[in-house]
Short mmCIF file of C-alpha atoms in Angstrom, two decimals:
data_model
loop_
_atom_site.label_atom_id
_atom_site.label_comp_id
_atom_site.label_asym_id
_atom_site.label_seq_id
_atom_site.Cartn_x
_atom_site.Cartn_y
_atom_site.Cartn_z
CA TYR A 127 -1.53 17.71 -23.13
CA PHE A 128 -2.51 18.78 -19.58
CA LYS A 129 1.02 19.77 -18.44
CA PRO A 130 0.53 19.06 -14.72
CA VAL A 131 2.61 20.98 -12.19
CA LEU A 132 3.20 17.83 -10.12
CA CYS A 133 3.25 14.12 -10.95
CA ILE A 134 3.61 11.58 -8.11
CA PHE A 135 4.96 8.04 -8.46
CA ASP A 136 3.95 6.23 -5.26
CA PRO A 137 5.83 3.98 -4.96
CA VAL A 138 8.18 4.16 -7.91
CA GLN A 139 8.59 0.37 -7.80
CA GLY A 140 5.04 0.11 -9.16
CA PHE A 141 5.89 2.21 -12.23
CA VAL A 142 9.23 0.71 -13.25
CA PRO A 143 8.83 -1.75 -16.14
CA PRO A 144 9.08 -5.39 -14.99
CA ASP A 145 12.12 -6.08 -17.18
CA ILE A 146 14.18 -3.34 -15.44
CA ASN A 147 16.56 -4.53 -12.74
CA MET A 148 16.20 -1.85 -10.07
CA GLY A 149 19.55 -2.92 -8.62
CA SER A 150 21.31 -2.00 -11.86
CA ARG A 151 22.50 1.60 -11.78
CA ASN A 152 22.60 1.93 -15.58
CA ALA A 153 19.16 0.40 -16.05
CA MET A 154 17.61 2.72 -13.45
CA ARG A 155 19.37 5.78 -14.86
CA ASP A 156 18.08 4.93 -18.36
CA CYS A 157 14.59 4.38 -16.94
CA MET A 158 14.43 7.57 -14.86
CA ALA A 159 16.46 10.01 -17.00
CA PRO A 160 13.56 10.83 -19.39
CA LEU A 161 11.69 12.36 -16.43
CA ILE A 162 14.26 15.16 -16.31
CA SER A 163 13.71 16.29 -19.90
CA LEU A 164 9.96 15.68 -19.65
CA GLY A 165 9.83 17.81 -16.50
CA GLU A 166 11.72 20.64 -18.19
CA GLU A 167 9.59 20.44 -21.34
CA CYS A 168 6.25 20.40 -19.51
CA GLY A 169 7.16 22.39 -16.39
CA THR A 170 6.32 19.38 -14.26
CA THR A 171 7.91 18.35 -10.98
CA PHE A 172 8.12 14.62 -10.34
CA LEU A 173 7.74 13.39 -6.78
CA VAL A 174 9.18 9.89 -6.68
CA ILE A 175 8.32 7.95 -3.53
CA CYS A 176 10.42 4.90 -2.80
CA HIS A 177 10.26 2.26 -0.10
CA THR A 178 13.39 1.95 1.98
CA ASN A 179 15.20 -1.28 2.66
CA LYS A 180 15.33 -2.88 6.09
CA ARG A 181 19.09 -3.34 6.44
CA LYS A 182 20.19 -2.63 9.99
CA GLY A 183 22.33 0.46 10.29
CA ALA A 184 21.71 1.57 6.69
CA SER A 185 20.96 5.26 6.28
CA GLY A 186 20.78 7.89 3.56
CA ARG A 187 21.43 6.60 0.05
CA GLU A 188 21.97 3.07 1.42
CA ARG A 189 18.34 3.00 2.62
CA ILE A 190 16.86 3.70 -0.80
CA ALA A 191 15.41 0.32 -1.73
CA ASP A 192 16.93 -1.47 -4.72
CA SER A 193 18.87 1.38 -6.32
CA ALA A 194 21.15 4.11 -5.02
CA ASP A 195 20.77 5.64 -8.49
CA LEU A 196 17.39 7.02 -7.40
CA TRP A 197 19.37 9.09 -4.90
CA ASP A 198 21.88 10.19 -7.53
CA ILE A 199 19.33 11.29 -10.10
CA SER A 200 17.15 13.10 -7.53
CA ARG A 201 17.61 16.79 -6.92
CA VAL A 202 16.04 16.67 -3.45
CA VAL A 203 15.77 13.65 -1.15
CA MET A 204 13.53 13.52 1.90
CA MET A 205 13.54 10.56 4.30
CA ALA A 206 10.66 9.79 6.65
CA GLY A 207 10.58 7.56 9.68
CA TYR A 208 9.74 7.18 13.34
CA THR A 209 11.60 8.69 16.28
CA GLU A 210 12.05 6.82 19.55
CA ASP A 211 9.35 9.06 21.06
CA GLN A 212 5.95 7.37 20.94
CA GLY A 213 3.89 8.65 18.01
CA ILE A 214 6.47 11.17 16.79
CA ARG A 215 7.69 10.89 13.20
CA TYR A 216 10.29 12.81 11.24
CA LEU A 217 10.76 14.15 7.72
CA SER A 218 14.45 14.81 7.06
CA ASN A 219 15.91 16.74 4.12
CA GLU A 220 18.87 14.49 3.23
CA LYS A 221 19.90 15.96 -0.12
CA ASN A 222 19.14 19.31 -1.69
CA ASN A 223 20.69 20.58 -4.92
CA TYR A 224 18.67 23.79 -4.86
CA ALA A 225 19.29 25.12 -1.36
CA GLN A 226 21.01 24.35 1.91
CA LEU A 227 19.72 21.35 3.83
CA GLN A 228 16.72 22.27 5.95
CA GLU A 229 15.87 21.28 9.50
CA THR A 230 14.16 17.95 10.08
CA ILE A 231 10.45 18.33 10.78
CA LEU A 232 8.96 16.41 13.69
CA PHE A 233 5.26 15.62 13.53
CA SER A 234 2.50 13.36 14.78
CA ILE A 235 -0.82 12.31 13.34
CA ASP A 236 -3.84 12.86 15.58
CA ASP A 237 -6.90 10.61 15.95
CA SER A 238 -8.68 12.41 13.10
CA GLY A 239 -5.73 11.83 10.74
CA GLN A 240 -4.48 15.41 10.86
CA ILE A 241 -0.74 16.17 10.92
CA GLN A 242 0.39 17.99 14.04
CA HIS A 243 3.70 19.90 14.02
CA GLU A 244 5.85 18.76 16.95
CA GLY A 245 8.96 20.85 16.28
CA THR A 246 12.20 20.72 14.32
CA THR A 247 15.69 19.36 14.84
CA TRP A 248 19.00 19.12 13.01
CA LYS A 249 19.11 15.36 13.57
CA ARG A 250 19.11 13.41 10.32
CA ASP A 251 17.84 10.03 9.19
CA ARG A 252 21.20 8.41 10.04
CA GLU A 253 20.89 9.42 13.70
CA TYR A 254 17.32 8.16 13.99
CA VAL A 255 18.21 4.85 12.32
CA ASN A 256 21.25 4.42 14.59
CA GLU A 257 19.13 5.20 17.70
CA TYR A 258 16.63 2.57 16.64
CA VAL A 259 19.33 -0.07 16.12
CA GLN A 260 20.91 0.74 19.51
CA ASN A 261 17.57 0.69 21.35
CA SER A 262 16.06 -2.43 19.79
CA THR A 263 18.02 -4.95 21.78
CA PRO A 264 17.06 -8.63 21.82
CA SER A 265 15.97 -8.37 25.47
CA LYS A 266 13.38 -5.73 24.54
CA ARG A 267 12.01 -7.96 21.78
CA ASP A 268 12.09 -11.00 24.04
CA GLY A 269 10.09 -9.09 26.65
CA CYS A 270 7.46 -8.22 24.03
CA LYS A 271 7.32 -11.79 22.81
CA GLU A 272 6.88 -13.08 26.37
CA TYR A 273 4.12 -10.56 27.03
CA ILE A 274 2.20 -11.49 23.85
CA LEU A 275 2.48 -15.22 24.51
CA GLN A 276 1.33 -14.76 28.12
CA ALA A 277 -1.63 -12.59 27.09
CA LEU A 278 -2.67 -15.14 24.46
CA THR A 279 -2.37 -17.98 26.94
CA GLU A 280 -4.52 -16.10 29.48
CA SER A 281 -7.17 -15.39 26.86
CA GLY A 282 -7.42 -19.01 25.71
CA GLY A 283 -5.15 -18.67 22.69
CA LYS A 284 -7.15 -16.05 20.78
CA MET A 285 -7.36 -12.29 21.09
CA ALA A 286 -8.25 -9.42 18.80
CA ILE A 287 -5.17 -7.43 17.81
CA LYS A 288 -6.79 -4.16 18.88
CA GLU A 289 -7.53 -5.64 22.31
CA LEU A 290 -3.96 -6.92 22.63
CA GLU A 291 -2.56 -3.51 21.66
CA GLU A 292 -4.79 -1.70 24.17
CA GLN A 293 -3.84 -4.13 26.93
CA ALA A 294 -0.14 -3.80 26.11
CA LYS A 295 -0.37 0.01 26.18
CA LYS A 296 -2.04 -0.09 29.62
CA GLU A 297 0.71 -2.34 30.94
CA GLY A 298 3.44 -0.20 29.45
#
């Protein structure tokens, strides 16, 4: 009746019927396919937001949680994540049926919650994911764990998370 220009499913997992197996390509295609004809009929664009899985080294369509069919049925896929630079995030155009792939946007979010443009790059999600896997060695994690345990011990076993974070930032 209203014919909205944009309809957002965030995250799509919350809108898929409970009896649909999101890991089943056919089930997901049957579930999502009506959006195509509905979009054409009503002139509506559907923005489908999906959580990514946590598999090490997975990138692109392999990172789409539960179903690669979401990638297949989509006309444009954007992947978001964190860079190795403190506070810098990325938004990468991974698939685009309507135009050439665009540059990845780098951005941060300031203290007032506003997005700040930090530049662009041709690096893609795969490169950022691979950098993260390479740089998150066990020794780095072990060092963090040691620091947290030591700080908790020194504070009598309890400490506010915000205080711990601030202290850790000061110590590098």
